[in-house]
Amino acid sequence: MIINGTVKMLNPLRKGVSQRTGNPWQRLPFLFEFREEGDQFAQRMNLETLDDAAIAYLREGMEIAVEIKFDTHTWGQNTYNDINVRNIMSAQKQKAIAEGAENPDDLPF
């Protein structure tokens, strides 16, 4: 599912080192605001990305398109919903892809 919206707020970058592989990782949580067609009020989601290119590029107020995947898992007696970011692209690039541009990689991000 691809949703177009705005980065409302960037939260502090989280960094660490994988215990299993020893490789460093970083994760950027951000508040994403979007409107569905016909909605009077905007909706918001907290999302996180591990993509280094997206982490370097994202800024507050930026219009982006986010490809997300919903997943559910169970732990003990509880069920949890996950919203996983699969891809982030600039709104311009997503629009070019939707319109069938020959080389959308010429666009930033």
mmCIF file of N, CA and C in Angstrom:
data_model
loop_
_atom_site.group_PDB
_atom_site.id
_atom_site.type_symbol
_atom_site.label_atom_id
_atom_site.label_comp_id
_atom_site.label_asym_id
_atom_site.label_seq_id
_atom_site.Cartn_x
_atom_site.Cartn_y
_atom_site.Cartn_z
ATOM 1 N N MET A 1 0.845 -1.155 0.000
ATOM 2 C CA MET A 1 0.000 0.000 0.000
ATOM 3 C C MET A 1 0.906 1.238 0.000
ATOM 4 N N ILE A 2 0.658 2.181 -0.907
ATOM 5 C CA ILE A 2 1.430 3.415 -0.983
ATOM 6 C C ILE A 2 0.549 4.565 -0.522
ATOM 7 N N ILE A 3 1.072 5.362 0.402
ATOM 8 C CA ILE A 3 0.340 6.498 0.954
ATOM 9 C C ILE A 3 1.178 7.749 0.773
ATOM 10 N N ASN A 4 0.567 8.814 0.253
ATOM 11 C CA ASN A 4 1.230 10.104 0.114
ATOM 12 C C ASN A 4 0.911 10.959 1.320
ATOM 13 N N GLY A 5 1.923 11.668 1.824
ATOM 14 C CA GLY A 5 1.710 12.518 2.983
ATOM 15 C C GLY A 5 2.911 13.387 3.270
ATOM 16 N N THR A 6 2.975 13.888 4.492
ATOM 17 C CA THR A 6 3.995 14.837 4.906
ATOM 18 C C THR A 6 4.700 14.348 6.159
ATOM 19 N N VAL A 7 6.007 14.577 6.212
ATOM 20 C CA VAL A 7 6.776 14.303 7.423
ATOM 21 C C VAL A 7 6.501 15.463 8.382
ATOM 22 N N LYS A 8 5.774 15.207 9.444
ATOM 23 C CA LYS A 8 5.419 16.266 10.392
ATOM 24 C C LYS A 8 6.508 16.503 11.429
ATOM 25 N N MET A 9 7.170 15.430 11.874
ATOM 26 C CA MET A 9 8.181 15.590 12.913
ATOM 27 C C MET A 9 9.182 14.443 12.826
ATOM 28 N N LEU A 10 10.463 14.783 12.909
ATOM 29 C CA LEU A 10 11.515 13.774 13.001
ATOM 30 C C LEU A 10 11.869 13.588 14.461
ATOM 31 N N ASN A 11 11.885 12.366 14.915
ATOM 32 C CA ASN A 11 12.274 12.060 16.284
ATOM 33 C C ASN A 11 13.775 11.763 16.327
ATOM 34 N N PRO A 12 14.368 11.708 17.499
ATOM 35 C CA PRO A 12 15.807 11.457 17.583
ATOM 36 C C PRO A 12 16.213 10.128 16.944
ATOM 37 N N LEU A 13 17.333 10.162 16.234
ATOM 38 C CA LEU A 13 17.891 8.985 15.587
ATOM 39 C C LEU A 13 18.313 7.976 16.648
ATOM 40 N N ARG A 14 17.972 6.710 16.441
ATOM 41 C CA ARG A 14 18.368 5.640 17.357
ATOM 42 C C ARG A 14 19.464 4.828 16.680
ATOM 43 N N LYS A 15 20.545 4.551 17.409
ATOM 44 C CA LYS A 15 21.672 3.798 16.864
ATOM 45 C C LYS A 15 22.025 2.652 17.786
ATOM 46 N N GLY A 16 22.676 1.646 17.225
ATOM 47 C CA GLY A 16 23.123 0.532 18.024
ATOM 48 C C GLY A 16 24.008 -0.392 17.214
ATOM 49 N N VAL A 17 24.376 -1.494 17.819
ATOM 50 C CA VAL A 17 25.184 -2.523 17.171
ATOM 51 C C VAL A 17 24.459 -3.850 17.361
ATOM 52 N N SER A 18 24.301 -4.585 16.281
ATOM 53 C CA SER A 18 23.616 -5.873 16.332
ATOM 54 C C SER A 18 24.401 -6.853 17.195
ATOM 55 N N GLN A 19 23.730 -7.479 18.153
ATOM 56 C CA GLN A 19 24.390 -8.482 18.992
ATOM 57 C C GLN A 19 24.723 -9.734 18.197
ATOM 58 N N ARG A 20 23.892 -10.022 17.208
ATOM 59 C CA ARG A 20 24.072 -11.242 16.432
ATOM 60 C C ARG A 20 25.206 -11.122 15.419
ATOM 61 N N THR A 21 25.245 -9.979 14.670
ATOM 62 C CA THR A 21 26.243 -9.842 13.601
ATOM 63 C C THR A 21 27.381 -8.891 13.945
ATOM 64 N N GLY A 22 27.159 -8.004 14.908
ATOM 65 C CA GLY A 22 28.176 -7.011 15.244
ATOM 66 C C GLY A 22 28.162 -5.802 14.332
ATOM 67 N N ASN A 23 27.200 -5.743 13.420
ATOM 68 C CA ASN A 23 27.105 -4.626 12.481
ATOM 69 C C ASN A 23 26.347 -3.460 13.112
ATOM 70 N N PRO A 24 26.766 -2.223 12.812
ATOM 71 C CA PRO A 24 26.035 -1.061 13.332
ATOM 72 C C PRO A 24 24.717 -0.884 12.574
ATOM 73 N N TRP A 25 23.727 -0.322 13.258
ATOM 74 C CA TRP A 25 22.446 -0.023 12.636
ATOM 75 C C TRP A 25 21.976 1.336 13.138
ATOM 76 N N GLN A 26 21.096 1.962 12.366
ATOM 77 C CA GLN A 26 20.452 3.196 12.804
ATOM 78 C C GLN A 26 19.010 3.191 12.327
ATOM 79 N N ARG A 27 18.156 3.830 13.103
ATOM 80 C CA ARG A 27 16.719 3.825 12.849
ATOM 81 C C ARG A 27 16.201 5.226 13.119
ATOM 82 N N LEU A 28 15.425 5.766 12.171
ATOM 83 C CA LEU A 28 14.868 7.108 12.321
ATOM 84 C C LEU A 28 13.351 7.029 12.464
ATOM 85 N N PRO A 29 12.814 7.283 13.661
ATOM 86 C CA PRO A 29 11.363 7.352 13.830
ATOM 87 C C PRO A 29 10.864 8.733 13.382
ATOM 88 N N PHE A 30 9.697 8.757 12.751
ATOM 89 C CA PHE A 30 9.129 10.034 12.327
ATOM 90 C C PHE A 30 7.605 9.973 12.347
ATOM 91 N N LEU A 31 7.002 11.140 12.487
ATOM 92 C CA LEU A 31 5.547 11.259 12.484
ATOM 93 C C LEU A 31 5.113 11.595 11.064
ATOM 94 N N PHE A 32 4.249 10.769 10.499
ATOM 95 C CA PHE A 32 3.790 10.885 9.119
ATOM 96 C C PHE A 32 2.313 11.258 9.121
ATOM 97 N N GLU A 33 1.953 12.325 8.405
ATOM 98 C CA GLU A 33 0.567 12.788 8.353
ATOM 99 C C GLU A 33 0.050 12.665 6.923
ATOM 100 N N PHE A 34 -1.179 12.152 6.784
ATOM 101 C CA PHE A 34 -1.770 11.960 5.461
ATOM 102 C C PHE A 34 -3.279 12.156 5.530
ATOM 103 N N ARG A 35 -3.873 12.361 4.381
ATOM 104 C CA ARG A 35 -5.331 12.480 4.266
ATOM 105 C C ARG A 35 -5.828 11.476 3.237
ATOM 106 N N GLU A 36 -6.843 10.758 3.603
ATOM 107 C CA GLU A 36 -7.517 9.902 2.632
ATOM 108 C C GLU A 36 -8.560 10.735 1.928
ATOM 109 N N GLU A 37 -8.872 10.345 0.714
ATOM 110 C CA GLU A 37 -9.823 11.105 -0.077
ATOM 111 C C GLU A 37 -11.165 11.219 0.641
ATOM 112 N N GLY A 38 -11.641 12.428 0.777
ATOM 113 C CA GLY A 38 -12.914 12.674 1.422
ATOM 114 C C GLY A 38 -12.828 12.912 2.918
ATOM 115 N N ASP A 39 -11.667 12.692 3.530
ATOM 116 C CA ASP A 39 -11.511 12.917 4.964
ATOM 117 C C ASP A 39 -11.387 14.406 5.276
ATOM 118 N N GLN A 40 -12.066 14.842 6.317
ATOM 119 C CA GLN A 40 -11.983 16.230 6.743
ATOM 120 C C GLN A 40 -10.692 16.486 7.525
ATOM 121 N N PHE A 41 -10.279 15.514 8.321
ATOM 122 C CA PHE A 41 -9.114 15.684 9.169
ATOM 123 C C PHE A 41 -7.981 14.752 8.740
ATOM 124 N N ALA A 42 -6.769 15.213 8.958
ATOM 125 C CA ALA A 42 -5.597 14.410 8.630
ATOM 126 C C ALA A 42 -5.432 13.282 9.644
ATOM 127 N N GLN A 43 -4.831 12.196 9.197
ATOM 128 C CA GLN A 43 -4.511 11.071 10.069
ATOM 129 C C GLN A 43 -2.996 11.035 10.242
ATOM 130 N N ARG A 44 -2.546 10.479 11.340
ATOM 131 C CA ARG A 44 -1.115 10.416 11.622
ATOM 132 C C ARG A 44 -0.705 9.001 12.000
ATOM 133 N N MET A 45 0.546 8.657 11.639
ATOM 134 C CA MET A 45 1.136 7.377 12.001
ATOM 135 C C MET A 45 2.572 7.618 12.438
ATOM 136 N N ASN A 46 3.006 6.899 13.436
ATOM 137 C CA ASN A 46 4.425 6.872 13.780
ATOM 138 C C ASN A 46 5.061 5.771 12.950
ATOM 139 N N LEU A 47 6.094 6.132 12.181
ATOM 140 C CA LEU A 47 6.798 5.180 11.341
ATOM 141 C C LEU A 47 8.282 5.229 11.664
ATOM 142 N N GLU A 48 9.017 4.202 11.247
ATOM 143 C CA GLU A 48 10.462 4.165 11.410
ATOM 144 C C GLU A 48 11.080 3.635 10.127
ATOM 145 N N THR A 49 12.252 4.172 9.784
ATOM 146 C CA THR A 49 12.977 3.670 8.630
ATOM 147 C C THR A 49 14.393 3.295 9.031
ATOM 148 N N LEU A 50 14.901 2.232 8.404
ATOM 149 C CA LEU A 50 16.280 1.799 8.580
ATOM 150 C C LEU A 50 17.127 2.169 7.364
ATOM 151 N N ASP A 51 16.504 2.724 6.336
ATOM 152 C CA ASP A 51 17.161 3.047 5.072
ATOM 153 C C ASP A 51 18.102 4.248 5.254
ATOM 154 N N ASP A 52 19.405 4.031 5.072
ATOM 155 C CA ASP A 52 20.391 5.094 5.274
ATOM 156 C C ASP A 52 20.160 6.291 4.350
ATOM 157 N N ALA A 53 19.768 6.033 3.086
ATOM 158 C CA ALA A 53 19.515 7.130 2.149
ATOM 159 C C ALA A 53 18.320 7.967 2.610
ATOM 160 N N ALA A 54 17.274 7.306 3.077
ATOM 161 C CA ALA A 54 16.097 8.027 3.560
ATOM 162 C C ALA A 54 16.434 8.810 4.822
ATOM 163 N N ILE A 55 17.233 8.231 5.706
ATOM 164 C CA ILE A 55 17.616 8.916 6.943
ATOM 165 C C ILE A 55 18.366 10.206 6.620
ATOM 166 N N ALA A 56 19.252 10.157 5.646
ATOM 167 C CA ALA A 56 20.024 11.340 5.275
ATOM 168 C C ALA A 56 19.167 12.398 4.584
ATOM 169 N N TYR A 57 18.093 11.982 3.918
ATOM 170 C CA TYR A 57 17.314 12.878 3.069
ATOM 171 C C TYR A 57 16.081 13.469 3.753
ATOM 172 N N LEU A 58 15.450 12.749 4.658
ATOM 173 C CA LEU A 58 14.186 13.184 5.250
ATOM 174 C C LEU A 58 14.333 14.480 6.047
ATOM 175 N N ARG A 59 13.374 15.384 5.848
ATOM 176 C CA ARG A 59 13.305 16.643 6.584
ATOM 177 C C ARG A 59 11.854 16.900 6.973
ATOM 178 N N GLU A 60 11.650 17.623 8.056
ATOM 179 C CA GLU A 60 10.296 17.969 8.470
ATOM 180 C C GLU A 60 9.641 18.826 7.397
ATOM 181 N N GLY A 61 8.357 18.556 7.138
ATOM 182 C CA GLY A 61 7.603 19.292 6.132
ATOM 183 C C GLY A 61 7.712 18.715 4.732
ATOM 184 N N MET A 62 8.559 17.722 4.535
ATOM 185 C CA MET A 62 8.774 17.124 3.220
ATOM 186 C C MET A 62 7.582 16.255 2.823
ATOM 187 N N GLU A 63 7.174 16.368 1.564
ATOM 188 C CA GLU A 63 6.111 15.518 1.030
ATOM 189 C C GLU A 63 6.746 14.252 0.478
ATOM 190 N N ILE A 64 6.266 13.115 0.960
ATOM 191 C CA ILE A 64 6.826 11.828 0.547
ATOM 192 C C ILE A 64 5.710 10.832 0.256
ATOM 193 N N ALA A 65 6.085 9.759 -0.412
ATOM 194 C CA ALA A 65 5.202 8.612 -0.607
ATOM 195 C C ALA A 65 5.835 7.448 0.152
ATOM 196 N N VAL A 66 5.049 6.776 0.967
ATOM 197 C CA VAL A 66 5.540 5.681 1.804
ATOM 198 C C VAL A 66 4.826 4.400 1.405
ATOM 199 N N GLU A 67 5.617 3.372 1.105
ATOM 200 C CA GLU A 67 5.041 2.053 0.856
ATOM 201 C C GLU A 67 5.116 1.290 2.173
ATOM 202 N N ILE A 68 3.954 0.873 2.657
ATOM 203 C CA ILE A 68 3.912 0.202 3.949
ATOM 204 C C ILE A 68 3.291 -1.188 3.815
ATOM 205 N N LYS A 69 3.625 -2.017 4.785
ATOM 206 C CA LYS A 69 3.070 -3.361 4.866
ATOM 207 C C LYS A 69 2.583 -3.567 6.290
ATOM 208 N N PHE A 70 1.393 -4.078 6.430
ATOM 209 C CA PHE A 70 0.824 -4.359 7.747
ATOM 210 C C PHE A 70 1.092 -5.820 8.097
ATOM 211 N N ASP A 71 1.408 -6.057 9.355
ATOM 212 C CA ASP A 71 1.691 -7.412 9.809
ATOM 213 C C ASP A 71 1.174 -7.555 11.235
ATOM 214 N N THR A 72 0.866 -8.751 11.628
ATOM 215 C CA THR A 72 0.386 -9.035 12.982
ATOM 216 C C THR A 72 1.168 -10.220 13.533
ATOM 217 N N HIS A 73 1.524 -10.144 14.799
ATOM 218 C CA HIS A 73 2.168 -11.278 15.446
ATOM 219 C C HIS A 73 1.606 -11.444 16.855
ATOM 220 N N THR A 74 1.754 -12.642 17.368
ATOM 221 C CA THR A 74 1.231 -12.969 18.688
ATOM 222 C C THR A 74 2.389 -13.284 19.616
ATOM 223 N N TRP A 75 2.305 -12.759 20.838
ATOM 224 C CA TRP A 75 3.292 -13.052 21.878
ATOM 225 C C TRP A 75 2.513 -13.381 23.139
ATOM 226 N N GLY A 76 2.607 -14.609 23.571
ATOM 227 C CA GLY A 76 1.828 -15.029 24.728
ATOM 228 C C GLY A 76 0.344 -14.975 24.393
ATOM 229 N N GLN A 77 -0.411 -14.269 25.206
ATOM 230 C CA GLN A 77 -1.852 -14.130 25.004
ATOM 231 C C GLN A 77 -2.221 -12.871 24.224
ATOM 232 N N ASN A 78 -1.225 -12.083 23.822
ATOM 233 C CA ASN A 78 -1.485 -10.793 23.178
ATOM 234 C C ASN A 78 -1.178 -10.824 21.688
ATOM 235 N N THR A 79 -1.927 -10.031 20.938
ATOM 236 C CA THR A 79 -1.700 -9.870 19.506
ATOM 237 C C THR A 79 -1.292 -8.429 19.252
ATOM 238 N N TYR A 80 -0.261 -8.244 18.423
ATOM 239 C CA TYR A 80 0.278 -6.920 18.138
ATOM 240 C C TYR A 80 0.241 -6.652 16.638
ATOM 241 N N ASN A 81 -0.059 -5.408 16.272
ATOM 242 C CA ASN A 81 -0.032 -4.978 14.885
ATOM 243 C C ASN A 81 1.273 -4.236 14.623
ATOM 244 N N ASP A 82 1.875 -4.498 13.475
ATOM 245 C CA ASP A 82 3.085 -3.803 13.053
ATOM 246 C C ASP A 82 2.802 -3.089 11.741
ATOM 247 N N ILE A 83 3.345 -1.885 11.608
ATOM 248 C CA ILE A 83 3.314 -1.154 10.349
ATOM 249 C C ILE A 83 4.767 -1.046 9.911
ATOM 250 N N ASN A 84 5.123 -1.746 8.847
ATOM 251 C CA ASN A 84 6.497 -1.780 8.383
ATOM 252 C C ASN A 84 6.664 -0.916 7.137
ATOM 253 N N VAL A 85 7.654 -0.032 7.163
ATOM 254 C CA VAL A 85 7.970 0.807 6.003
ATOM 255 C C VAL A 85 8.823 -0.021 5.061
ATOM 256 N N ARG A 86 8.344 -0.211 3.849
ATOM 257 C CA ARG A 86 9.092 -0.984 2.859
ATOM 258 C C ARG A 86 9.901 -0.085 1.949
ATOM 259 N N ASN A 87 9.377 1.113 1.653
ATOM 260 C CA ASN A 87 10.040 2.012 0.723
ATOM 261 C C ASN A 87 9.576 3.431 0.996
ATOM 262 N N ILE A 88 10.486 4.379 0.874
ATOM 263 C CA ILE A 88 10.149 5.794 0.984
ATOM 264 C C ILE A 88 10.687 6.474 -0.254
ATOM 265 N N MET A 89 9.862 7.295 -0.896
ATOM 266 C CA MET A 89 10.338 8.060 -2.048
ATOM 267 C C MET A 89 9.718 9.442 -2.013
ATOM 268 N N SER A 90 10.360 10.360 -2.713
ATOM 269 C CA SER A 90 9.810 11.710 -2.773
ATOM 270 C C SER A 90 8.468 11.647 -3.490
ATOM 271 N N ALA A 91 7.589 12.561 -3.170
ATOM 272 C CA ALA A 91 6.278 12.601 -3.812
ATOM 273 C C ALA A 91 6.436 12.812 -5.315
ATOM 274 N N GLN A 92 7.473 13.569 -5.725
ATOM 275 C CA GLN A 92 7.722 13.811 -7.150
ATOM 276 C C GLN A 92 8.058 12.507 -7.870
ATOM 277 N N LYS A 93 8.913 11.695 -7.253
ATOM 278 C CA LYS A 93 9.316 10.435 -7.882
ATOM 279 C C LYS A 93 8.137 9.482 -7.969
ATOM 280 N N GLN A 94 7.334 9.398 -6.918
ATOM 281 C CA GLN A 94 6.173 8.510 -6.935
ATOM 282 C C GLN A 94 5.193 8.940 -8.018
ATOM 283 N N LYS A 95 5.003 10.250 -8.184
ATOM 284 C CA LYS A 95 4.102 10.767 -9.222
ATOM 285 C C LYS A 95 4.641 10.428 -10.607
ATOM 286 N N ALA A 96 5.950 10.564 -10.812
ATOM 287 C CA ALA A 96 6.558 10.243 -12.097
ATOM 288 C C ALA A 96 6.400 8.765 -12.428
ATOM 289 N N ILE A 97 6.566 7.912 -11.424
ATOM 290 C CA ILE A 97 6.401 6.469 -11.635
ATOM 291 C C ILE A 97 4.952 6.161 -12.003
ATOM 292 N N ALA A 98 4.009 6.787 -11.308
ATOM 293 C CA ALA A 98 2.585 6.560 -11.580
ATOM 294 C C ALA A 98 2.206 7.021 -12.988
ATOM 295 N N GLU A 99 2.889 8.068 -13.472
ATOM 296 C CA GLU A 99 2.598 8.592 -14.808
ATOM 297 C C GLU A 99 3.381 7.877 -15.897
ATOM 298 N N GLY A 100 4.229 6.915 -15.503
ATOM 299 C CA GLY A 100 4.959 6.120 -16.476
ATOM 300 C C GLY A 100 6.196 6.802 -17.031
ATOM 301 N N ALA A 101 6.894 7.602 -16.232
ATOM 302 C CA ALA A 101 8.109 8.274 -16.692
ATOM 303 C C ALA A 101 9.145 7.239 -17.117
ATOM 304 N N GLU A 102 9.938 7.586 -18.143
ATOM 305 C CA GLU A 102 10.930 6.652 -18.662
ATOM 306 C C GLU A 102 12.046 6.364 -17.670
ATOM 307 N N ASN A 103 12.538 7.414 -16.989
ATOM 308 C CA ASN A 103 13.642 7.218 -16.063
ATOM 309 C C ASN A 103 13.392 7.998 -14.776
ATOM 310 N N PRO A 104 12.580 7.460 -13.863
ATOM 311 C CA PRO A 104 12.279 8.187 -12.631
ATOM 312 C C PRO A 104 13.483 8.325 -11.708
ATOM 313 N N ASP A 105 14.582 7.582 -11.984
ATOM 314 C CA ASP A 105 15.761 7.684 -11.132
ATOM 315 C C ASP A 105 16.502 9.001 -11.317
ATOM 316 N N ASP A 106 16.114 9.789 -12.305
ATOM 317 C CA ASP A 106 16.707 11.122 -12.463
ATOM 318 C C ASP A 106 16.245 12.061 -11.359
ATOM 319 N N LEU A 107 15.134 11.711 -10.710
ATOM 320 C CA LEU A 107 14.590 12.556 -9.656
ATOM 321 C C LEU A 107 15.286 12.261 -8.332
ATOM 322 N N PRO A 108 15.301 13.236 -7.424
ATOM 323 C CA PRO A 108 15.988 12.994 -6.161
ATOM 324 C C PRO A 108 15.284 11.948 -5.320
ATOM 325 N N PHE A 109 16.094 11.217 -4.527
ATOM 326 C CA PHE A 109 15.640 10.291 -3.498
ATOM 327 C C PHE A 109 15.068 9.052 -4.084
#
